Short mmCIF file of C-alpha atoms and ligand atoms in Angstrom, two decimals:
data_model
loop_
_atom_site.label_atom_id
_atom_site.label_comp_id
_atom_site.label_asym_id
_atom_site.label_seq_id
_atom_site.Cartn_x
_atom_site.Cartn_y
_atom_site.Cartn_z
CA UNK P 246 -98.01 106.08 -40.89
CA UNK P 247 -99.82 104.51 -43.84
CA UNK P 248 -102.05 101.53 -43.23
CA UNK P 249 -99.43 99.31 -44.85
CA UNK P 250 -96.87 100.26 -42.21
CA UNK P 251 -99.10 99.57 -39.21
CA UNK P 252 -97.75 96.92 -36.84
CA UNK P 253 -99.34 93.46 -37.05
CA UNK P 254 -100.80 92.41 -33.73
CA UNK P 255 -102.30 89.03 -32.88
CA UNK P 256 -105.37 89.45 -30.67
CA UNK P 257 -106.27 86.31 -28.74
CA UNK P 258 -109.57 86.07 -26.86
CA UNK P 259 -109.99 83.84 -23.81
CA UNK P 260 -113.16 85.25 -22.16
CA UNK P 261 -113.71 87.07 -18.86
CA UNK P 262 -115.76 90.12 -17.94
CA UNK P 263 -114.43 92.02 -20.96
CA UNK P 264 -116.35 89.48 -23.07
CA UNK P 265 -119.43 89.48 -20.82
CA UNK P 266 -122.81 91.18 -20.83
CA UNK P 267 -125.52 91.58 -18.19
CA UNK P 268 -129.27 92.25 -18.42
CA UNK P 269 -129.08 95.97 -17.56
CA UNK P 270 -126.62 98.81 -18.05
CA UNK P 271 -126.50 99.30 -14.27
CA UNK P 272 -125.73 95.61 -13.55
CA UNK P 273 -122.05 95.33 -12.59
CA UNK P 274 -122.18 91.77 -11.26
CA UNK P 275 -124.00 88.57 -12.22
CA UNK P 276 -123.11 88.60 -15.88
CA UNK P 277 -121.82 85.90 -18.18
CA UNK P 278 -119.46 85.48 -21.10
CA UNK P 279 -121.46 86.09 -24.28
CA UNK P 280 -119.10 87.84 -26.72
CA UNK P 281 -116.35 86.57 -28.97
CA UNK P 282 -113.09 88.38 -29.62
CA UNK P 283 -114.31 89.65 -33.04
CA UNK P 284 -117.18 91.49 -31.34
CA UNK P 285 -114.83 93.10 -28.80
CA UNK P 286 -112.64 94.36 -31.62
CA UNK P 287 -115.53 95.64 -33.71
CA UNK P 288 -116.77 97.65 -30.72
CA UNK P 289 -113.56 99.75 -30.77
CA UNK P 290 -113.13 100.92 -34.39
CA UNK P 291 -110.38 103.35 -33.29
CA UNK P 292 -108.06 100.34 -32.98
CA UNK P 293 -107.80 100.18 -36.78
CA UNK P 294 -105.67 103.36 -36.62
CA UNK P 295 -103.15 101.62 -34.32
CA UNK P 296 -102.50 98.21 -35.85
CA UNK P 297 -103.54 95.52 -38.28
CA UNK P 298 -105.20 92.91 -36.14
CA UNK P 299 -105.42 89.17 -36.59
CA UNK P 300 -108.09 87.81 -34.19
CA UNK P 301 -108.34 84.35 -32.69
CA UNK P 302 -110.56 82.81 -30.05
CA UNK P 303 -108.40 80.40 -28.03
CA UNK P 304 -111.15 79.67 -25.48
CA UNK P 305 -114.00 81.73 -24.06
CA UNK P 306 -114.52 81.22 -20.33
CA UNK P 307 -114.70 82.94 -16.98
CA UNK P 308 -111.11 82.90 -15.78
CA UNK P 309 -111.93 80.80 -12.68
CA UNK P 310 -112.39 77.96 -15.22
CA UNK P 311 -108.90 78.24 -16.77
CA UNK P 312 -107.00 74.95 -16.47
CA UNK P 313 -103.40 73.86 -16.92
CA UNK P 314 -104.41 72.36 -20.25
CA UNK P 315 -105.72 75.75 -21.39
CA UNK P 316 -102.49 77.46 -20.30
CA UNK P 317 -100.51 75.00 -22.41
CA UNK P 318 -102.81 75.57 -25.39
CA UNK P 319 -102.53 79.37 -25.08
CA UNK P 320 -98.75 79.28 -24.72
CA UNK P 321 -98.36 77.00 -27.74
CA UNK P 322 -100.54 79.22 -29.89
CA UNK P 323 -98.76 82.37 -28.76
CA UNK P 324 -95.34 80.88 -29.35
CA UNK P 325 -96.18 79.91 -32.90
CA UNK P 326 -97.82 83.26 -33.72
CA UNK P 327 -94.87 85.24 -32.35
CA UNK P 328 -92.40 83.07 -34.25
CA UNK P 329 -93.97 84.44 -37.44
CA UNK P 330 -91.83 87.41 -38.60
CA UNK P 331 -95.01 89.09 -39.84
CA UNK P 332 -96.41 89.33 -36.29
CA UNK P 333 -95.10 92.24 -34.20
CA UNK P 334 -96.79 91.55 -30.89
CA UNK P 335 -99.77 89.98 -29.15
CA UNK P 336 -102.65 91.03 -26.94
CA UNK P 337 -104.68 88.55 -24.90
CA UNK P 338 -108.07 89.38 -23.40
CA UNK P 339 -108.65 87.46 -20.17
CA UNK P 340 -110.84 87.37 -17.06
CA UNK P 341 -109.32 89.45 -14.31
CA UNK P 342 -109.78 86.92 -11.47
CA UNK P 343 -106.86 84.72 -12.54
CA UNK P 344 -105.26 87.01 -15.12
CA UNK P 345 -102.09 87.34 -13.04
CA UNK P 346 -101.58 83.56 -13.08
CA UNK P 347 -101.83 83.29 -16.87
CA UNK P 348 -99.65 86.40 -17.31
CA UNK P 349 -96.91 85.00 -15.06
CA UNK P 350 -97.10 81.58 -16.74
CA UNK P 351 -96.59 83.18 -20.17
CA UNK P 352 -93.89 85.47 -18.75
CA UNK P 353 -91.90 82.38 -17.76
CA UNK P 354 -92.50 80.24 -20.84
CA UNK P 355 -92.88 82.26 -24.06
CA UNK P 356 -89.68 82.43 -26.05
CA UNK P 357 -90.02 85.83 -27.68
CA UNK P 358 -88.93 89.40 -27.06
CA UNK P 359 -91.98 90.78 -28.85
CA UNK P 360 -94.59 92.60 -26.74
CA UNK P 361 -97.17 90.36 -25.07
CA UNK P 362 -99.92 92.26 -23.28
CA UNK P 363 -102.83 90.91 -21.22
CA UNK P 364 -105.91 92.97 -20.61
CA UNK P 365 -109.44 92.54 -19.30
CA UNK P 366 -112.19 94.53 -17.67
CA UNK P 367 -113.89 94.90 -14.33
CA UNK P 368 -117.25 95.91 -15.80
CA UNK P 369 -119.16 93.93 -18.41
CA UNK P 370 -119.43 95.35 -21.93
CA UNK P 371 -123.11 96.20 -21.32
CA UNK P 372 -122.33 98.43 -18.30
CA UNK P 373 -122.46 102.20 -18.02
CA UNK P 374 -118.79 103.27 -18.12
CA UNK P 375 -117.57 99.85 -19.22
CA UNK P 376 -113.77 99.80 -18.91
CA UNK P 377 -113.11 97.08 -21.51
CA UNK P 378 -113.01 99.19 -24.69
CA UNK P 379 -110.33 101.63 -23.46
CA UNK P 380 -108.35 98.81 -21.84
CA UNK P 381 -108.36 96.96 -25.17
CA UNK P 382 -107.38 100.09 -27.10
CA UNK P 383 -104.52 100.79 -24.69
CA UNK P 384 -103.36 97.17 -24.76
CA UNK P 385 -103.11 97.25 -28.57
CA UNK P 386 -101.34 100.60 -28.42
CA UNK P 387 -98.81 99.17 -25.95
CA UNK P 388 -98.24 95.98 -27.96
CA UNK P 389 -97.66 98.08 -31.09
CA UNK P 390 -94.81 100.05 -29.57
CA UNK P 391 -91.10 99.34 -29.96
CA UNK P 392 -90.52 100.40 -26.30
CA UNK P 393 -92.59 97.42 -25.15
CA UNK P 394 -90.14 94.89 -26.64
CA UNK P 395 -88.02 92.82 -24.24
CA UNK P 396 -89.96 93.73 -21.09
CA UNK P 397 -91.58 90.35 -20.50
CA UNK P 398 -95.31 89.88 -20.36
CA UNK P 399 -97.17 93.09 -19.54
CA UNK P 400 -100.59 93.69 -18.03
CA UNK P 401 -102.54 96.77 -19.16
CA UNK P 402 -105.66 97.88 -17.28
CA UNK P 403 -107.00 101.16 -15.96
CA UNK P 404 -104.33 103.12 -17.90
CA UNK P 405 -101.45 101.37 -16.07
CA UNK P 406 -98.71 99.13 -17.47
CA UNK P 407 -97.63 96.38 -15.04
CA UNK P 408 -95.02 93.61 -15.15
CA UNK P 409 -96.59 90.13 -14.98
CA UNK P 410 -94.10 89.21 -12.22
CA UNK P 411 -95.40 91.81 -9.78
CA UNK P 412 -99.00 92.61 -10.62
CA UNK P 413 -101.89 91.25 -8.60
CA UNK P 414 -105.62 91.78 -8.35
CA UNK P 415 -106.25 93.62 -5.07
CA UNK P 416 -109.92 94.55 -5.11
CA UNK P 417 -113.01 92.50 -5.91
CA UNK P 418 -114.93 95.09 -7.93
CA UNK P 419 -113.06 98.33 -8.55
CA UNK P 420 -111.41 99.32 -11.82
CA UNK P 421 -108.12 100.20 -10.11
CA UNK P 422 -107.85 96.63 -8.81
CA UNK P 423 -104.52 95.76 -10.48
CA UNK P 424 -101.54 96.89 -8.45
CA UNK P 425 -97.85 95.98 -8.27
CA UNK P 426 -97.54 96.30 -4.49
CA UNK P 427 -94.15 97.36 -3.29
CA UNK P 428 -92.68 97.78 -6.79
CA UNK P 429 -95.12 100.07 -8.58
CA UNK P 430 -96.31 99.90 -12.16
CA UNK P 431 -93.91 100.19 -15.12
CA UNK P 432 -95.72 103.15 -16.62
CA UNK P 433 -98.99 104.43 -17.92
CA UNK P 434 -100.89 105.51 -21.00
CA UNK P 435 -102.30 108.99 -20.72
CA UNK P 436 -104.40 110.55 -23.44
CA UNK P 437 -103.12 108.03 -25.99
CA UNK P 438 -99.46 108.49 -25.12
CA UNK P 439 -97.30 105.74 -23.63
CA UNK P 440 -95.04 106.64 -20.72
CA UNK P 441 -92.74 103.81 -19.60
CA UNK P 442 -90.55 104.46 -16.56
CA UNK P 443 -89.00 101.17 -15.45
CA UNK P 444 -88.24 97.53 -16.24
CA UNK P 445 -88.55 94.39 -14.15
CA UNK P 446 -85.16 92.93 -13.20
CA UNK P 447 -86.57 89.42 -12.80
CA UNK P 448 -85.76 86.94 -15.57
CA UNK P 449 -88.50 86.35 -18.12
CA UNK P 450 -89.36 85.02 -21.59
CA UNK P 451 -86.11 84.44 -23.56
CA UNK P 452 -84.00 84.32 -20.37
CA UNK P 453 -85.80 81.57 -18.46
CA UNK P 454 -84.83 77.92 -18.50
CA UNK P 455 -88.40 76.63 -18.92
CA UNK P 456 -89.52 74.85 -22.06
CA UNK P 457 -92.98 73.49 -22.69
CA UNK P 458 -91.79 71.26 -25.54
CA UNK P 459 -93.08 67.79 -24.73
CA UNK P 460 -95.03 68.95 -21.63
CA UNK P 461 -98.54 67.55 -22.03
CA UNK P 462 -99.69 68.05 -18.45
CA UNK P 463 -98.47 70.40 -15.74
CA UNK P 464 -97.49 68.91 -12.37
CA UNK P 465 -100.28 69.10 -9.77
CA UNK P 466 -99.62 71.75 -7.09
CA UNK P 467 -102.04 72.67 -4.27
CA UNK P 468 -102.24 75.86 -2.24
CA UNK P 469 -103.09 75.49 1.46
CA UNK P 470 -104.06 78.53 3.54
CA UNK P 471 -102.63 78.54 7.07
CA UNK P 472 -104.41 80.11 10.05
CA UNK P 473 -104.82 79.94 13.82
CA UNK P 474 -105.71 76.47 15.08
CA UNK P 475 -105.16 74.85 11.65
CA UNK P 476 -105.50 71.08 11.28
CA UNK P 477 -103.19 68.67 9.45
CA UNK P 478 -105.92 67.08 7.29
CA UNK P 479 -105.52 69.32 4.23
CA UNK P 480 -101.86 68.27 3.94
CA UNK P 481 -102.88 64.63 4.28
CA UNK P 482 -105.48 65.12 1.51
CA UNK P 483 -102.90 66.70 -0.80
CA UNK P 484 -100.42 63.89 -0.14
CA UNK P 485 -103.14 61.27 -0.75
CA UNK P 486 -104.17 62.91 -4.02
CA UNK P 487 -100.63 62.57 -5.37
CA UNK P 488 -99.62 66.22 -5.78
CA UNK P 489 -96.02 67.02 -6.63
CA UNK P 490 -96.04 70.37 -4.87
CA UNK P 491 -97.69 72.33 -2.07
CA UNK P 492 -97.62 76.10 -1.63
CA UNK P 493 -98.57 77.22 1.83
CA UNK P 494 -100.11 80.69 2.25
CA UNK P 495 -98.40 81.01 5.60
CA UNK P 496 -98.73 83.72 8.26
CA UNK P 497 -96.69 86.94 8.13
CA UNK P 498 -93.13 86.30 7.01
CA UNK P 499 -93.86 82.67 6.10
CA UNK P 500 -94.49 81.52 9.69
CA UNK P 501 -96.14 78.14 9.98
CA UNK P 502 -98.73 77.02 12.50
CA UNK P 503 -97.71 73.87 14.40
CA UNK P 504 -100.03 71.66 12.32
CA UNK P 505 -98.84 73.20 9.04
CA UNK P 506 -95.30 72.45 10.18
CA UNK P 507 -96.28 68.82 10.79
CA UNK P 508 -98.24 68.53 7.56
CA UNK P 509 -95.36 69.92 5.51
CA UNK P 510 -92.90 67.59 7.24
CA UNK P 511 -95.02 64.65 6.13
CA UNK P 512 -95.32 66.08 2.61
CA UNK P 513 -91.56 66.56 2.30
CA UNK P 514 -91.09 62.92 3.41
CA UNK P 515 -93.31 61.93 0.48
CA UNK P 516 -91.02 63.81 -1.93
CA UNK P 517 -93.42 66.75 -2.36
CA UNK P 518 -91.86 70.17 -3.02
CA UNK P 519 -93.18 72.62 -0.41
CA UNK P 520 -92.99 76.40 -0.71
CA UNK P 521 -93.59 78.96 2.04
CA UNK P 522 -95.40 82.09 0.85
CA UNK P 523 -97.39 84.65 2.77
CA UNK P 524 -101.06 85.39 3.12
CA UNK P 525 -100.15 89.01 4.03
CA UNK P 526 -100.60 90.40 0.51
CA UNK P 527 -97.21 92.01 0.04
CA UNK P 528 -93.59 91.69 1.11
CA UNK P 529 -90.85 89.08 0.87
CA UNK P 530 -90.85 85.74 2.69
CA UNK P 531 -87.24 85.79 3.79
CA UNK P 532 -85.16 82.67 3.27
CA UNK P 533 -84.61 80.90 6.58
CA UNK P 534 -81.40 79.04 7.49
CA UNK P 535 -83.78 76.25 8.55
CA UNK P 536 -85.44 75.91 5.14
CA UNK P 537 -82.85 73.56 3.68
CA UNK P 538 -82.82 71.36 6.82
CA UNK P 539 -86.63 71.15 6.75
CA UNK P 540 -86.67 70.59 2.97
CA UNK P 541 -88.72 73.76 2.48
CA UNK P 542 -88.45 76.48 -0.16
CA UNK P 543 -89.05 80.18 0.52
CA UNK P 544 -91.24 81.96 -2.00
CA UNK P 545 -89.54 85.40 -2.14
CA UNK P 546 -92.20 88.04 -2.95
CA UNK P 547 -94.47 85.79 -5.01
CA UNK P 548 -98.01 85.53 -3.78
CA UNK P 549 -99.32 81.96 -3.34
CA UNK P 550 -101.13 81.79 -6.70
CA UNK P 551 -98.03 82.91 -8.61
CA UNK P 552 -95.78 80.67 -6.52
CA UNK P 553 -97.99 77.78 -7.64
CA UNK P 554 -97.34 78.69 -11.30
CA UNK P 555 -93.58 78.85 -10.76
CA UNK P 556 -93.55 75.64 -8.74
CA UNK P 557 -95.41 73.77 -11.51
CA UNK P 558 -92.81 74.95 -14.01
CA UNK P 559 -89.85 74.29 -11.72
CA UNK P 560 -91.15 70.73 -11.23
CA UNK P 561 -90.93 70.19 -14.99
CA UNK P 562 -87.16 70.65 -14.52
CA UNK P 563 -86.39 68.93 -11.24
CA UNK P 564 -87.71 67.76 -7.88
CA UNK P 565 -84.50 68.78 -6.14
CA UNK P 566 -85.10 71.30 -3.32
CA UNK P 567 -82.05 73.48 -4.07
CA UNK P 568 -82.79 73.64 -7.81
CA UNK P 569 -86.36 74.72 -7.09
CA UNK P 570 -85.18 77.28 -4.52
CA UNK P 571 -82.86 78.76 -7.15
CA UNK P 572 -85.89 79.21 -9.45
CA UNK P 573 -87.66 81.13 -6.67
CA UNK P 574 -84.54 83.24 -6.18
CA UNK P 575 -84.31 84.19 -9.85
CA UNK P 576 -87.83 84.36 -11.30
N1 LIG D 124 -115.10 86.52 -13.16
C1 LIG D 124 -114.44 87.28 -14.17
C2 LIG D 124 -113.29 86.46 -14.72
O1 LIG D 124 -112.25 86.40 -14.13
C3 LIG D 124 -113.97 88.55 -13.61
C4 LIG D 124 -113.36 89.49 -14.60
O2 LIG D 124 -113.00 89.16 -15.70
O3 LIG D 124 -113.24 90.67 -14.21
O4 LIG D 124 -113.43 85.86 -15.74
#
């Protein structure tokens, strides 16, 4: 392929460990964001053989600092770049701690079939065996490929391709942290070759009903973690702060402690949309025949942090319990 024929990929930087450095090559924690997206690209000259890259820094933070406002800014920028016929796909570098939340948000809101790939790193750029450079190379390779079109937002780390809907961070420090528990990854890149084996059946991108046009602020949604001997005060605090939604990280198959049950009952009375998810880490919270009577929504297989993303978006459409439940059934 001549240089002229290379795909055009937009590379958007948002920060994270991939853009961080520490004081020593052996330091794998206690680092901070120091590098811009241009520097990350320059560090991997091999990328110039894959694609023509247009770089942009959208923000540059540790991903624990990402806000709803930043998600809206990133989605707007991505939408307008992908609407340009000269752009063939996009890669976003992001901190791994909340990468799955941003990926799922974009998966539900971006109106494009072009490849959108998020990547990051578990080790700072200054580390021995830093994983960022190969992750970035593989992410660009994936975004450049025709086979990646129409698959929704993808996450590429540690050689694996994951669907945004299913992937989650499972380990605090290890490079194999991203897993799609229960479903498996969509494929992998081995020795520079892409192998894709499956597609997510859940609706995404062009097939969702969400639109961010005119949305200036996302509805406030809290997550409350349930446990033995829980108190009702966290529910009262959420109600008092004026949230529109609560996701409860409930026990097992969405079981609620007696005080969580009471707290949610009060929240529902205040018109707050309440979703039951699980703190178990994998599996489906099965819909209960009692959900509708109690005004509750079951969260399917979404973990609490992803359920919060979907609930925020569902609340931009409606506050009706059944309408929101149908979003959880489909997305
Ligand atoms: N704290 C970092 C972040 O999420 C972790 C990482 O990127 O791996 O921004």
